[in-house]
Short mmCIF file of the C-alpha atoms (twelve columns), coordinates in Angstrom:
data_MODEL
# 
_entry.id   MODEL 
# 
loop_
_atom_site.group_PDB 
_atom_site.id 
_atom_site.type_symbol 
_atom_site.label_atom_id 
_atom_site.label_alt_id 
_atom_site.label_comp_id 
_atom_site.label_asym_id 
_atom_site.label_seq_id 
_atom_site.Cartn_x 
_atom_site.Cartn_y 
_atom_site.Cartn_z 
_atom_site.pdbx_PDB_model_num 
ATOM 1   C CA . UNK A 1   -6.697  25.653  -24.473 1 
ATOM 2   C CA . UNK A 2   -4.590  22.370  -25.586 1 
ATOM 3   C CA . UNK A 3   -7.208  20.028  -26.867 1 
ATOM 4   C CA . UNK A 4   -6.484  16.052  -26.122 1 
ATOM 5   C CA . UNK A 5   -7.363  12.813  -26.705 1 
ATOM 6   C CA . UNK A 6   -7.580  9.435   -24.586 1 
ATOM 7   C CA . UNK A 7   -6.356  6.556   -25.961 1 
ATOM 8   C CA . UNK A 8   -7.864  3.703   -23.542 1 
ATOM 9   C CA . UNK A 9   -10.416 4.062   -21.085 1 
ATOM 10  C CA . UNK A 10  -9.768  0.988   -18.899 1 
ATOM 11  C CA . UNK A 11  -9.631  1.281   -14.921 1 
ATOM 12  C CA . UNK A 12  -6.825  3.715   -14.241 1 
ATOM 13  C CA . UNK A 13  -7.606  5.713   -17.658 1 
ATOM 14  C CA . UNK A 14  -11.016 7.054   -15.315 1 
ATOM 15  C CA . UNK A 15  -8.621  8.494   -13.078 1 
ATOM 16  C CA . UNK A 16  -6.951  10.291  -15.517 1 
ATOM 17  C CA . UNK A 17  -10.575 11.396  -17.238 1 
ATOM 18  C CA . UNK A 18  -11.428 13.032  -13.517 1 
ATOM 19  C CA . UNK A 19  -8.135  14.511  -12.997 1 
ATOM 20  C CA . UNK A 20  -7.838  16.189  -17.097 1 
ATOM 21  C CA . UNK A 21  -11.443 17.922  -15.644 1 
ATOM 22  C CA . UNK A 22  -9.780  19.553  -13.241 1 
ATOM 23  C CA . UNK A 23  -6.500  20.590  -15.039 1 
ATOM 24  C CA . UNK A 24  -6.726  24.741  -16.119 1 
ATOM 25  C CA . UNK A 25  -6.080  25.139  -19.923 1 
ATOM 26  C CA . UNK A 26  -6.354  21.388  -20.972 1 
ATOM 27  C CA . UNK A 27  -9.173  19.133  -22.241 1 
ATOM 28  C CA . UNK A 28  -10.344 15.939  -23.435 1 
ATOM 29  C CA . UNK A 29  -12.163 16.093  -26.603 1 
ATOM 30  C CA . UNK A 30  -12.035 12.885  -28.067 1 
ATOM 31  C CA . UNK A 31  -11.312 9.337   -26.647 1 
ATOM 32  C CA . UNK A 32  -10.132 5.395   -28.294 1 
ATOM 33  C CA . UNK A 33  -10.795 2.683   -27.357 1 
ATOM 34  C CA . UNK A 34  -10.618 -0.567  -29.456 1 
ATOM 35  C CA . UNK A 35  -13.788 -2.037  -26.143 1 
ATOM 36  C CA . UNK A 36  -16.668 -0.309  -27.381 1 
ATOM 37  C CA . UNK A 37  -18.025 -1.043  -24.516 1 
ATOM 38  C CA . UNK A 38  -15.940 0.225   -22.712 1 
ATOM 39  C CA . UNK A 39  -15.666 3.176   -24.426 1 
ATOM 40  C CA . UNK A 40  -18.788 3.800   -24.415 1 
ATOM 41  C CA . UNK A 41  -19.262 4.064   -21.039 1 
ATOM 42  C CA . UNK A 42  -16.843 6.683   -20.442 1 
ATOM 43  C CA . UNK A 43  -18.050 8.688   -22.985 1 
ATOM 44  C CA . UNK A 44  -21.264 9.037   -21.315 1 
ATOM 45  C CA . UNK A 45  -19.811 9.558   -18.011 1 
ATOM 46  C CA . UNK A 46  -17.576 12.051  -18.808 1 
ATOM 47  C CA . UNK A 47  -19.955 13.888  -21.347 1 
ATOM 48  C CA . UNK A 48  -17.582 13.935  -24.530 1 
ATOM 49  C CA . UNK A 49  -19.447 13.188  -27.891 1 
ATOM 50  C CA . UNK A 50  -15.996 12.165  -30.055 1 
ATOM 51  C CA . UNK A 51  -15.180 8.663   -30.169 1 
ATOM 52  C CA . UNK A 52  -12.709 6.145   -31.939 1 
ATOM 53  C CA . UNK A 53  -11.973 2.175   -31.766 1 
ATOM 54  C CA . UNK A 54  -8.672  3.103   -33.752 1 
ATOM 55  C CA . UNK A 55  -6.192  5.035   -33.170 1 
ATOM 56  C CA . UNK A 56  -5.187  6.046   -36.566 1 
ATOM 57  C CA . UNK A 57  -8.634  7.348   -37.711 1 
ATOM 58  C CA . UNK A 58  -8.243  9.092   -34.705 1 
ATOM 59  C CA . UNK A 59  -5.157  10.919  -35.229 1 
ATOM 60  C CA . UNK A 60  -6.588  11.544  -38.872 1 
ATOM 61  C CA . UNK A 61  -10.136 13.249  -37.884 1 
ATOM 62  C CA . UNK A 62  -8.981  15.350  -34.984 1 
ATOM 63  C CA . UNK A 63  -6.570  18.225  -34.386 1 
ATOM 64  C CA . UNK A 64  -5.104  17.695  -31.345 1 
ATOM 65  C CA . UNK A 65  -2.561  19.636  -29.104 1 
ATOM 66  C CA . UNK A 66  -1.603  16.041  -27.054 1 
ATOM 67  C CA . UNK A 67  -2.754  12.135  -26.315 1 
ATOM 68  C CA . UNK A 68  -2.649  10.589  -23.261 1 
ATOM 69  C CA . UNK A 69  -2.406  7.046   -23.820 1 
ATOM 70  C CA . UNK A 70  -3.369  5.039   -21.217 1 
ATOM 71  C CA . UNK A 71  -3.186  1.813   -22.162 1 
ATOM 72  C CA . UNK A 72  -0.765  -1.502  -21.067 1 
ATOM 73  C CA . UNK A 73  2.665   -1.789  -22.118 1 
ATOM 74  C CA . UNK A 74  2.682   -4.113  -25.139 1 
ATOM 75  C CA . UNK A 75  0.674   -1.285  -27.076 1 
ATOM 76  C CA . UNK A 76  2.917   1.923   -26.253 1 
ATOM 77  C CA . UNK A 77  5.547   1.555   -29.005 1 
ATOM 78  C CA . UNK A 78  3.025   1.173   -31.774 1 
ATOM 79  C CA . UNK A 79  1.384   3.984   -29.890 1 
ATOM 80  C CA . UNK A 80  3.944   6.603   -29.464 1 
ATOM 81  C CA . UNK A 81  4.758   6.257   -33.269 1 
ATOM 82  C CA . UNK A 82  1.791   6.564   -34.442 1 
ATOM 83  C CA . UNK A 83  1.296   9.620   -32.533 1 
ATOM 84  C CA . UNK A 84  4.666   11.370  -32.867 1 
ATOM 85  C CA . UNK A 85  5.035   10.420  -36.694 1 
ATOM 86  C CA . UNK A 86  1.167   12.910  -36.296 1 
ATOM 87  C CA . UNK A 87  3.353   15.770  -34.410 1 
ATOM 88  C CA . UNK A 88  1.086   15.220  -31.568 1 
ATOM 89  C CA . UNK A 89  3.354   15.597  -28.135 1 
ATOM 90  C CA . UNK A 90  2.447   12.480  -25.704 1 
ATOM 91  C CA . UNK A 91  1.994   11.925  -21.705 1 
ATOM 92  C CA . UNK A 92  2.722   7.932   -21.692 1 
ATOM 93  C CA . UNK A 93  1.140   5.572   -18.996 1 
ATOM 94  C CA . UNK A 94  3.703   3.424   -17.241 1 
ATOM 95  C CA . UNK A 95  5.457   1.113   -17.931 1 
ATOM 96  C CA . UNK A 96  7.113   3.098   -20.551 1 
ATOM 97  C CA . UNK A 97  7.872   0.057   -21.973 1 
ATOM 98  C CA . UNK A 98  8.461   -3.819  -21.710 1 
ATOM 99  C CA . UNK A 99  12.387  -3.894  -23.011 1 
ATOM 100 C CA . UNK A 100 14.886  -0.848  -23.084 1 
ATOM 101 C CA . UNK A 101 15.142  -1.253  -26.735 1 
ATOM 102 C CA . UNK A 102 11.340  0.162   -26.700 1 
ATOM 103 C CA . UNK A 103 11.695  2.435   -24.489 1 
ATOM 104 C CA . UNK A 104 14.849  4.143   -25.855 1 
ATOM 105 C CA . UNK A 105 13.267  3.549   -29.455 1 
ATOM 106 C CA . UNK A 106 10.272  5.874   -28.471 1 
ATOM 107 C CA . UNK A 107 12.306  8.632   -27.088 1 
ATOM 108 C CA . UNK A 108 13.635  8.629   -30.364 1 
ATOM 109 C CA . UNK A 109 10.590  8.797   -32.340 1 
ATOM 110 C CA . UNK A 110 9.649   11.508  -30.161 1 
ATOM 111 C CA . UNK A 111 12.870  13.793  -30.425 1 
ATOM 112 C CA . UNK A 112 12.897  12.920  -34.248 1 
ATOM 113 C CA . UNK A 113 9.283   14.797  -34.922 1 
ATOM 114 C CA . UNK A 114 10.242  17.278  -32.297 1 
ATOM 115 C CA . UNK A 115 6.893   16.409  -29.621 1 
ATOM 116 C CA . UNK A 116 7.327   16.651  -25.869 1 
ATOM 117 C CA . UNK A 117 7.305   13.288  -24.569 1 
ATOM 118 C CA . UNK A 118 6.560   12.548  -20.934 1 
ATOM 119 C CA . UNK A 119 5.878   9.209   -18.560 1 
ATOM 120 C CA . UNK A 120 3.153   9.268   -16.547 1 
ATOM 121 C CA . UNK A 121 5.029   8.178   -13.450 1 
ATOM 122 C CA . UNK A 122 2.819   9.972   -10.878 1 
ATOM 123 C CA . UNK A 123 4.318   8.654   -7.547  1 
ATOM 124 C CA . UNK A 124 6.786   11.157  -7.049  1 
ATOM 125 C CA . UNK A 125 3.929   13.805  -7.937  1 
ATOM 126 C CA . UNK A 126 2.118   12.877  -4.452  1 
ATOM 127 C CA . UNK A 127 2.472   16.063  -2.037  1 
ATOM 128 C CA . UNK A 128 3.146   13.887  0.569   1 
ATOM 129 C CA . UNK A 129 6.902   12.691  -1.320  1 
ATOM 130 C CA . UNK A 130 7.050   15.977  -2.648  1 
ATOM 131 C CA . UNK A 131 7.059   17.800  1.082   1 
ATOM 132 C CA . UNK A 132 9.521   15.543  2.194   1 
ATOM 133 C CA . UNK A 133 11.736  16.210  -0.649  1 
ATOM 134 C CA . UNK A 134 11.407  19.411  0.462   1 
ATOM 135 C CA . UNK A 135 12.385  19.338  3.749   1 
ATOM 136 C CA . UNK A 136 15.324  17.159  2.407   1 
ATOM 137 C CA . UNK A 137 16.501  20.294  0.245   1 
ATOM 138 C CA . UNK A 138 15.980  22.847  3.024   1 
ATOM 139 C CA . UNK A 139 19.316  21.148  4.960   1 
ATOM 140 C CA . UNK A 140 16.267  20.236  7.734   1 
ATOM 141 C CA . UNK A 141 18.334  17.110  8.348   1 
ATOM 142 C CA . UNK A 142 21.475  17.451  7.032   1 
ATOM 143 C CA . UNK A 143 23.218  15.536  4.373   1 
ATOM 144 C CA . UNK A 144 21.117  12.428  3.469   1 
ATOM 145 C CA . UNK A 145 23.225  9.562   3.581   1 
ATOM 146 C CA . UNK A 146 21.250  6.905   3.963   1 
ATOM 147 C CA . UNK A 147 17.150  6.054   3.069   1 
ATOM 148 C CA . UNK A 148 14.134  3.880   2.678   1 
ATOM 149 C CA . UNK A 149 11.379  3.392   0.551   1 
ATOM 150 C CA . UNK A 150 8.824   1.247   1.121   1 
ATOM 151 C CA . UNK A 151 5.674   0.107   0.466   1 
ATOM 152 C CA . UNK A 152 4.133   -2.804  1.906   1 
ATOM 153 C CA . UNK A 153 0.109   -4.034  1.830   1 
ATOM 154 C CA . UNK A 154 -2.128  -6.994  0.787   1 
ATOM 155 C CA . UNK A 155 -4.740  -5.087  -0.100  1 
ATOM 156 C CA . UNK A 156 -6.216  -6.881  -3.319  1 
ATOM 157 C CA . UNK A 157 -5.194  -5.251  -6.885  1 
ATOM 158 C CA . UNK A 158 -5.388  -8.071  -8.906  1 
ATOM 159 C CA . UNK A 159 -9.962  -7.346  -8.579  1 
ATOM 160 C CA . UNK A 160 -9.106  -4.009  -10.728 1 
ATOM 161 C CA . UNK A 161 -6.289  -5.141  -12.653 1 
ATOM 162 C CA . UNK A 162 -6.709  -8.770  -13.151 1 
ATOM 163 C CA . UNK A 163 -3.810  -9.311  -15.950 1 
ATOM 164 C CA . UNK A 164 -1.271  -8.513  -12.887 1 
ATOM 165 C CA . UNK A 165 -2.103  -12.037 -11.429 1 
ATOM 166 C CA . UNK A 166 -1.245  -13.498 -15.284 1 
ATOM 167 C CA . UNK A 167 1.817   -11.335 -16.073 1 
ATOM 168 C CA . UNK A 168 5.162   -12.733 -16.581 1 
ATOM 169 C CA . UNK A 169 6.492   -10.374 -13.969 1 
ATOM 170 C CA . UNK A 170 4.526   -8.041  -11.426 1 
ATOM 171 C CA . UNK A 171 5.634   -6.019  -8.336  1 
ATOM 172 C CA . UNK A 172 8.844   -5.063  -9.584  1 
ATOM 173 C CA . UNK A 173 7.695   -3.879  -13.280 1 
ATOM 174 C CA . UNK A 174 3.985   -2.364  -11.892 1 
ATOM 175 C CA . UNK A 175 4.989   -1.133  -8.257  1 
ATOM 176 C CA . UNK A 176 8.517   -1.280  -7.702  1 
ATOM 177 C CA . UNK A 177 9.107   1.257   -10.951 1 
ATOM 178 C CA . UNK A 178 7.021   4.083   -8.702  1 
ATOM 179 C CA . UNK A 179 9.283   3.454   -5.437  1 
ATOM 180 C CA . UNK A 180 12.606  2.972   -7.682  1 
ATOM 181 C CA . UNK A 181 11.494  6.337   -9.296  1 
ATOM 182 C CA . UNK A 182 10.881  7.908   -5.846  1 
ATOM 183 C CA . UNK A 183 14.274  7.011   -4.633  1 
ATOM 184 C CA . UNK A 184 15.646  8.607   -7.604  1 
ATOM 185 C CA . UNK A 185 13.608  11.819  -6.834  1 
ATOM 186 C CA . UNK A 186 14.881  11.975  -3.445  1 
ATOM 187 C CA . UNK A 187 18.529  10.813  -3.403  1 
ATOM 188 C CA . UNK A 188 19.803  11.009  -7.120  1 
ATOM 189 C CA . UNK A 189 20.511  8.730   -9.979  1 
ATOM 190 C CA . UNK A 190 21.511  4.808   -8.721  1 
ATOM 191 C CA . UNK A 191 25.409  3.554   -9.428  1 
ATOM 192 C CA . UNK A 192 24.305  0.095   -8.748  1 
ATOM 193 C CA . UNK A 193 21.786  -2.112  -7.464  1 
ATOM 194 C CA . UNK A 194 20.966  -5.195  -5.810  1 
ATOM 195 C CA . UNK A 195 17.848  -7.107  -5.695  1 
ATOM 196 C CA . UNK A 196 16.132  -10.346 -4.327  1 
ATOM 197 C CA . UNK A 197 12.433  -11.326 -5.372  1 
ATOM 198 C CA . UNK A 198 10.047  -14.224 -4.248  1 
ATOM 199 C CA . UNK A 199 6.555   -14.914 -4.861  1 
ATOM 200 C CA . UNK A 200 4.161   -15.818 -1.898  1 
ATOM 201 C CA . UNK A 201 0.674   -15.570 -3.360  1 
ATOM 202 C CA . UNK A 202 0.941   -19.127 -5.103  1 
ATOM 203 C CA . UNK A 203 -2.008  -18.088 -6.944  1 
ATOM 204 C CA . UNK A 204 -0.680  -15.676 -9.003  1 
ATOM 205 C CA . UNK A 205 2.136   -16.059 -11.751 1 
ATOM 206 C CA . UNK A 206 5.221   -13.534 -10.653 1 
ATOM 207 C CA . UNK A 207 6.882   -11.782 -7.808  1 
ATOM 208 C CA . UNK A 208 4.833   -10.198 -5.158  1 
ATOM 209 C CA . UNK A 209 7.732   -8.947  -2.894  1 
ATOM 210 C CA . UNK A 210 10.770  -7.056  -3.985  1 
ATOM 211 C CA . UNK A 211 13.933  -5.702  -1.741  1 
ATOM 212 C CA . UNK A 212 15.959  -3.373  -3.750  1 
ATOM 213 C CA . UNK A 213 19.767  -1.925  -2.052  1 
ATOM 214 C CA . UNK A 214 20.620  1.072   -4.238  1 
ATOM 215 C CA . UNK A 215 24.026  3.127   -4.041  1 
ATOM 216 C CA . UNK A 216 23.010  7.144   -5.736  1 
ATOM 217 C CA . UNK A 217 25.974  8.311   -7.408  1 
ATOM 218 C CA . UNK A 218 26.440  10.569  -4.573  1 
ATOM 219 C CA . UNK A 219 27.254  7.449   -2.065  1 
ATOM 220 C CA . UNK A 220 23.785  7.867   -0.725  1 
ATOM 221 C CA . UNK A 221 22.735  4.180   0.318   1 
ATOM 222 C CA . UNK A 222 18.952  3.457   0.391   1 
ATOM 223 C CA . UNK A 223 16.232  0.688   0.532   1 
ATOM 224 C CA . UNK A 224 13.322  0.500   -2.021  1 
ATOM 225 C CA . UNK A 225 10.959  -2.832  -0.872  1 
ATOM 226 C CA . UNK A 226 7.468   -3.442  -1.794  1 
ATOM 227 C CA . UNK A 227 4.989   -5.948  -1.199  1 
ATOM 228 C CA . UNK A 228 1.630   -7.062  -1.737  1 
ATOM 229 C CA . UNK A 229 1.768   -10.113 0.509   1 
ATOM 230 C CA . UNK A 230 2.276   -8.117  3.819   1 
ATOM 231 C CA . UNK A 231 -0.592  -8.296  6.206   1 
ATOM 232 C CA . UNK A 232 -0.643  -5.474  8.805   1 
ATOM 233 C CA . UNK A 233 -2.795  -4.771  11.762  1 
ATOM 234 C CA . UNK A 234 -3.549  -1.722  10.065  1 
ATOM 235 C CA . UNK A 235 -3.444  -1.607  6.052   1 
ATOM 236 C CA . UNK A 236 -1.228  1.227   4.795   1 
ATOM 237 C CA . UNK A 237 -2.129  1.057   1.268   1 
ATOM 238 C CA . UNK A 238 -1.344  3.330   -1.198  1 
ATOM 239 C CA . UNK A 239 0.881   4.963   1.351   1 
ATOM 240 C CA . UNK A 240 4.508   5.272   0.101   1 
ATOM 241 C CA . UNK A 241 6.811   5.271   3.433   1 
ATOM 242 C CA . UNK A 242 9.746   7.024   3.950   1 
ATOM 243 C CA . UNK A 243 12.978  6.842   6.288   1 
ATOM 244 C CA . UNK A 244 16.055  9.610   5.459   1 
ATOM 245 C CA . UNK A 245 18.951  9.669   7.753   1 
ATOM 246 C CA . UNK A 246 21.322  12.729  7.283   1 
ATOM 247 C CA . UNK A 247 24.108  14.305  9.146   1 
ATOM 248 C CA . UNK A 248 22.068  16.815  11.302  1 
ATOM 249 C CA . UNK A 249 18.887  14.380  11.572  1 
ATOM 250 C CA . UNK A 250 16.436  12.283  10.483  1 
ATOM 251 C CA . UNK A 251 13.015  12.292  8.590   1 
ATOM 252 C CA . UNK A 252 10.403  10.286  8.537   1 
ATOM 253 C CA . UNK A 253 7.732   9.915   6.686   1 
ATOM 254 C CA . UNK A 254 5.049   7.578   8.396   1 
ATOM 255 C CA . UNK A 255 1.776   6.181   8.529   1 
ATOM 256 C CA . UNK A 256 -1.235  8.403   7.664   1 
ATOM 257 C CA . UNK A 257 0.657   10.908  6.022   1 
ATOM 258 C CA . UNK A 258 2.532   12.037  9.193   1 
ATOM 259 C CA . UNK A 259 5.937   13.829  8.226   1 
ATOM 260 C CA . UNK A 260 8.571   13.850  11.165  1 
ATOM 261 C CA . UNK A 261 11.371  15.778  11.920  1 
ATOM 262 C CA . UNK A 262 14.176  15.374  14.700  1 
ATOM 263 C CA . UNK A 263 17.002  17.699  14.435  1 
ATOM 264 C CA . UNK A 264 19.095  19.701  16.864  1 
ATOM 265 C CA . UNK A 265 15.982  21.886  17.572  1 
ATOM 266 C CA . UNK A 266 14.114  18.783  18.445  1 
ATOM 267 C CA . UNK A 267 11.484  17.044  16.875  1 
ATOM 268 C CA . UNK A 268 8.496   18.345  15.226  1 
ATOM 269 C CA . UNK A 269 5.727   16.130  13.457  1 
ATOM 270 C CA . UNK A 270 2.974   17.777  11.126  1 
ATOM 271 C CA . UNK A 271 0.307   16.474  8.839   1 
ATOM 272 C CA . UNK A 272 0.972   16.179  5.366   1 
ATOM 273 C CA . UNK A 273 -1.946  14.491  3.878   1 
ATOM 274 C CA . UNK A 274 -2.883  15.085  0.332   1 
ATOM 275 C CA . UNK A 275 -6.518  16.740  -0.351  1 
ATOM 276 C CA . UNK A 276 -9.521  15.046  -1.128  1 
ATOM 277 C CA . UNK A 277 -10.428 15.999  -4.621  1 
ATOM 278 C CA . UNK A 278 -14.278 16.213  -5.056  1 
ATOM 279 C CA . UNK A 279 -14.181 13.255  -7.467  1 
ATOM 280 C CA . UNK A 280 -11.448 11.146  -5.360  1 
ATOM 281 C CA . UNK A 281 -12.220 8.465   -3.123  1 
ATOM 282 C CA . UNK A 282 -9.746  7.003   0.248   1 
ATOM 283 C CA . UNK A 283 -7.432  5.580   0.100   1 
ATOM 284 C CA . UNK A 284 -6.925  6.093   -3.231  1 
ATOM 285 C CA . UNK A 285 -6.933  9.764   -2.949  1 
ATOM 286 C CA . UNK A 286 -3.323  9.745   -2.572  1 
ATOM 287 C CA . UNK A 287 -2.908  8.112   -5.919  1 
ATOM 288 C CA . UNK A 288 -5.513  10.379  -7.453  1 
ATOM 289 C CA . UNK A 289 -4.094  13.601  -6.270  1 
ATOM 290 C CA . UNK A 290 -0.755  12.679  -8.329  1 
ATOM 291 C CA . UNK A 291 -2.429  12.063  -11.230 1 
ATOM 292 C CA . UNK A 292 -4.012  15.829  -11.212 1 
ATOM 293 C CA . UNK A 293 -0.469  17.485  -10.479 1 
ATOM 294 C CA . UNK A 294 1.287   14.970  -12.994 1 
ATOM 295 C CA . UNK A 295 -0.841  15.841  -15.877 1 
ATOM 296 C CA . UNK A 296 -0.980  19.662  -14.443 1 
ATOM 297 C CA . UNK A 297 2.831   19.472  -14.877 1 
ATOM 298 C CA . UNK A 298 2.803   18.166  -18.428 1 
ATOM 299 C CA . UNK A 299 0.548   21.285  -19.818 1 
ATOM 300 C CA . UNK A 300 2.583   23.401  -17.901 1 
ATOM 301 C CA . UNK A 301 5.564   21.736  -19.958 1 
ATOM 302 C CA . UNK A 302 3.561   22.341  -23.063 1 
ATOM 303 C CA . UNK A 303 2.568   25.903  -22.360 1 
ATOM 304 C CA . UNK A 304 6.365   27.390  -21.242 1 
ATOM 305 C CA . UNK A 305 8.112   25.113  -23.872 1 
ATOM 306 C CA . UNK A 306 9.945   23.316  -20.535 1 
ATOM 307 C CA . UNK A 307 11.146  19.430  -20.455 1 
ATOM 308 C CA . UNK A 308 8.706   17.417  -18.112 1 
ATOM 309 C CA . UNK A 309 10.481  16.029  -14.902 1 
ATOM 310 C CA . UNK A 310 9.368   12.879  -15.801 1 
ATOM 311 C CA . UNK A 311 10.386  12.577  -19.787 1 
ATOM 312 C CA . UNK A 312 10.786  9.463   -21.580 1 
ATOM 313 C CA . UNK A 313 14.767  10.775  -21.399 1 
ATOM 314 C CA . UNK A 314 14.200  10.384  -17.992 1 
ATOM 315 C CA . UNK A 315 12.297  7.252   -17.663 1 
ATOM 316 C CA . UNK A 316 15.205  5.587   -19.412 1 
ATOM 317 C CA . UNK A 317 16.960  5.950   -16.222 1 
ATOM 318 C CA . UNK A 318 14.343  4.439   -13.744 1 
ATOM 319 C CA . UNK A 319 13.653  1.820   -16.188 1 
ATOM 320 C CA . UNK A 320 17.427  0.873   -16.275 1 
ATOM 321 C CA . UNK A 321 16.898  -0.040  -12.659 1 
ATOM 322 C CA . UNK A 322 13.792  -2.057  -13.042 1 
ATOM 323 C CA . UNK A 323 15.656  -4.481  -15.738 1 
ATOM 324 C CA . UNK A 324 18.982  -3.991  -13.296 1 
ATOM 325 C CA . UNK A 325 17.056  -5.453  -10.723 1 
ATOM 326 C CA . UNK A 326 15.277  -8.333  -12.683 1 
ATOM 327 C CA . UNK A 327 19.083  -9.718  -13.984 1 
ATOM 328 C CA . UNK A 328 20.138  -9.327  -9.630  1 
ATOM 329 C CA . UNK A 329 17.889  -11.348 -8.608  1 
ATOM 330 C CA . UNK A 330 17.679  -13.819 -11.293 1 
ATOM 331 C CA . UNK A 331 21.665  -14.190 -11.159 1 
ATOM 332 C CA . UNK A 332 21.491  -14.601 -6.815  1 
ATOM 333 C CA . UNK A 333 21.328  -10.904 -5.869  1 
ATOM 334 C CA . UNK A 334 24.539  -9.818  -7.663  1 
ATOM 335 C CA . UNK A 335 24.919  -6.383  -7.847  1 
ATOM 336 C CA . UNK A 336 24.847  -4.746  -10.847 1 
ATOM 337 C CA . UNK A 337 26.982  -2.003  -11.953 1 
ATOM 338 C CA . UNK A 338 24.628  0.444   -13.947 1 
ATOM 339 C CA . UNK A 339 27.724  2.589   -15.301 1 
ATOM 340 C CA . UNK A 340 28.520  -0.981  -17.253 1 
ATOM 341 C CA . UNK A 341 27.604  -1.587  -20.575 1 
ATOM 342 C CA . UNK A 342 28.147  -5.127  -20.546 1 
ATOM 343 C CA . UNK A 343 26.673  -5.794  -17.466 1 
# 
């Protein structure tokens, strides 16, 4: 059994606290929080007796197998070296990190006391993505050559999350980073990028709409967009959509989890929704689901001595776009070679 800690029980940490109940061979037997309110509460909901408003007495007191630290950016590097410099490997909530200097300093930390490191960039973990990657693999279509990513919604975040009205940036840094990452999943690493922003809720302080043009190093082209200012007929959110075209066919991947095929054997269309877990709600369940197989994937990791899919190696590489994309459209769209150092 690998024994863990939480470090911060805030809104999306709950999720993870359901999903770690669920996940064979791990568990939660301590939690930190510096809201003792806050945590608190979780204790009691989640029945463990263990708890710490700082990390470090933490870390000293228990003898732990990982931490899951689920708190907001500006506290991961501080984090992640308190925790590595303790031996103790790490599952990291994203944003890795606010700067690449961060980011690639933490990886470091990590590799230098020899702990498994991973992001917790759970997008890519929803079955949903994960069949149509699938399909994608199988030659079902083809050769991808071109593809879109998108997720658009005005369902209201900012209720849950209320610092994503005040941050300095928003949709690119909190949402776009899960579609980026997806496109990576599905088509390969990015050669360059282009990006425009624009902010159309007035009432909140950054960008609420993104459109991203990536070329994958294997001359894929796709589309990553996301918005929270798009009002629908009918509201898709959390849905990810998809669009592949390849050389045999296309997929998509549409509304209410409906996965479509057209190929030379014609066109076939089944139901790929993800399960209800019994503590999930809709439509987050989606969301939910990922965070199960995510942290499933990460004890898995631990257990066979593998390298998560999602490391902090490679969350350098989706982060690279997020900052890429930031300097495009603050310089007029330009795109930005990611092979150049002195971009």
């Amino acid at each position: 059994m690998k024994k863990g800690a939480l470090i911060g029980c805030g809104f999306f940490a709950q999720n993870h606290m359901h999903a770690w109940a669920g996940v064979e061979g791990a568990e939660i037997t301590a939690l930190c929080d510096r809201d003792e309110e806050r945590l608190n509460a979780t204790a009691e909901r989640f029945g463990i007796e263990r708890t710490y408003t700082d990390a470090a007495e933490l870390l000293k007191a228990e003898t732990l197998d990982f931490a899951d630290i689920a708190t907001t950016v500006q506290t991961h590097l501080p984090l992640v070296q308190l925790v590595a410099a303790s031996g103790v490997n790490i599952i990291c909530q994203k944003p890795f990190a606010n700067t690449m200097h961060d980011a690639k300093t933490m990886t470091d930390l990590a590799a230098t006391a020899g702990v498994t490191l991973m992001v917790h960039e759970n997008f890519r973990w929803q079955s949903a993505i994960r069949k149509a990657k699938a399909e994608i693999e199988s030659g079902a279509i083809g050769t991808a050559f071109w593809g879109r990513v998108s997720f658009r919604s005005a369902y209201d975040v900012y209720s849950g999350q209320p610092y994503l009205a005040t941050d300095d940036r928003f949709i690119v840094q909190d949402l776009g980073i899960h579609i980026l990452d997806i496109a990576r999943f599905l088509f390969g690493d990015a050669k360059s990028i282009s990006a425009s922003t624009k902010r159309v809720n007035q009432a909140i302080r950054a960008e609420d709409v993104a459109t991203m043009m990536l070329v994958h190093e294997n001359d894929v082209t796709s589309i990553v967009d996301c918005s929270y200012a798009t009002r629908l007929p009918h509201e898709h959110f959390p849905e990810t959509l998809l669009e592949v075209d390849g050389s045999t066919g296309t997929l998509r991947l549409m509304s209410n989890y409906q996965l479509e095929i057209h190929n030379a054997q014609g066109t076939s269309r089944k139901d790929v929704s993800p399960p209800l877990l019994p503590w999930a709600e809709r439509p987050w369940h989606n969301i939910q689901e990922s965070v199960f197989n995510i942290q499933r994937h990460f004890i898995d990791c631990l257990n066979t001595g593998g390298t998560p899919e999602t490391s902090g190696a490679d969350n350098l590489k989706t982060l690279d776009l997020v900052e890429a994309a930031y300097l495009s459209a603050a310089e007029g769209n330009r795109t930005i070679d990611l092979r150049d150092p002195n971009r």
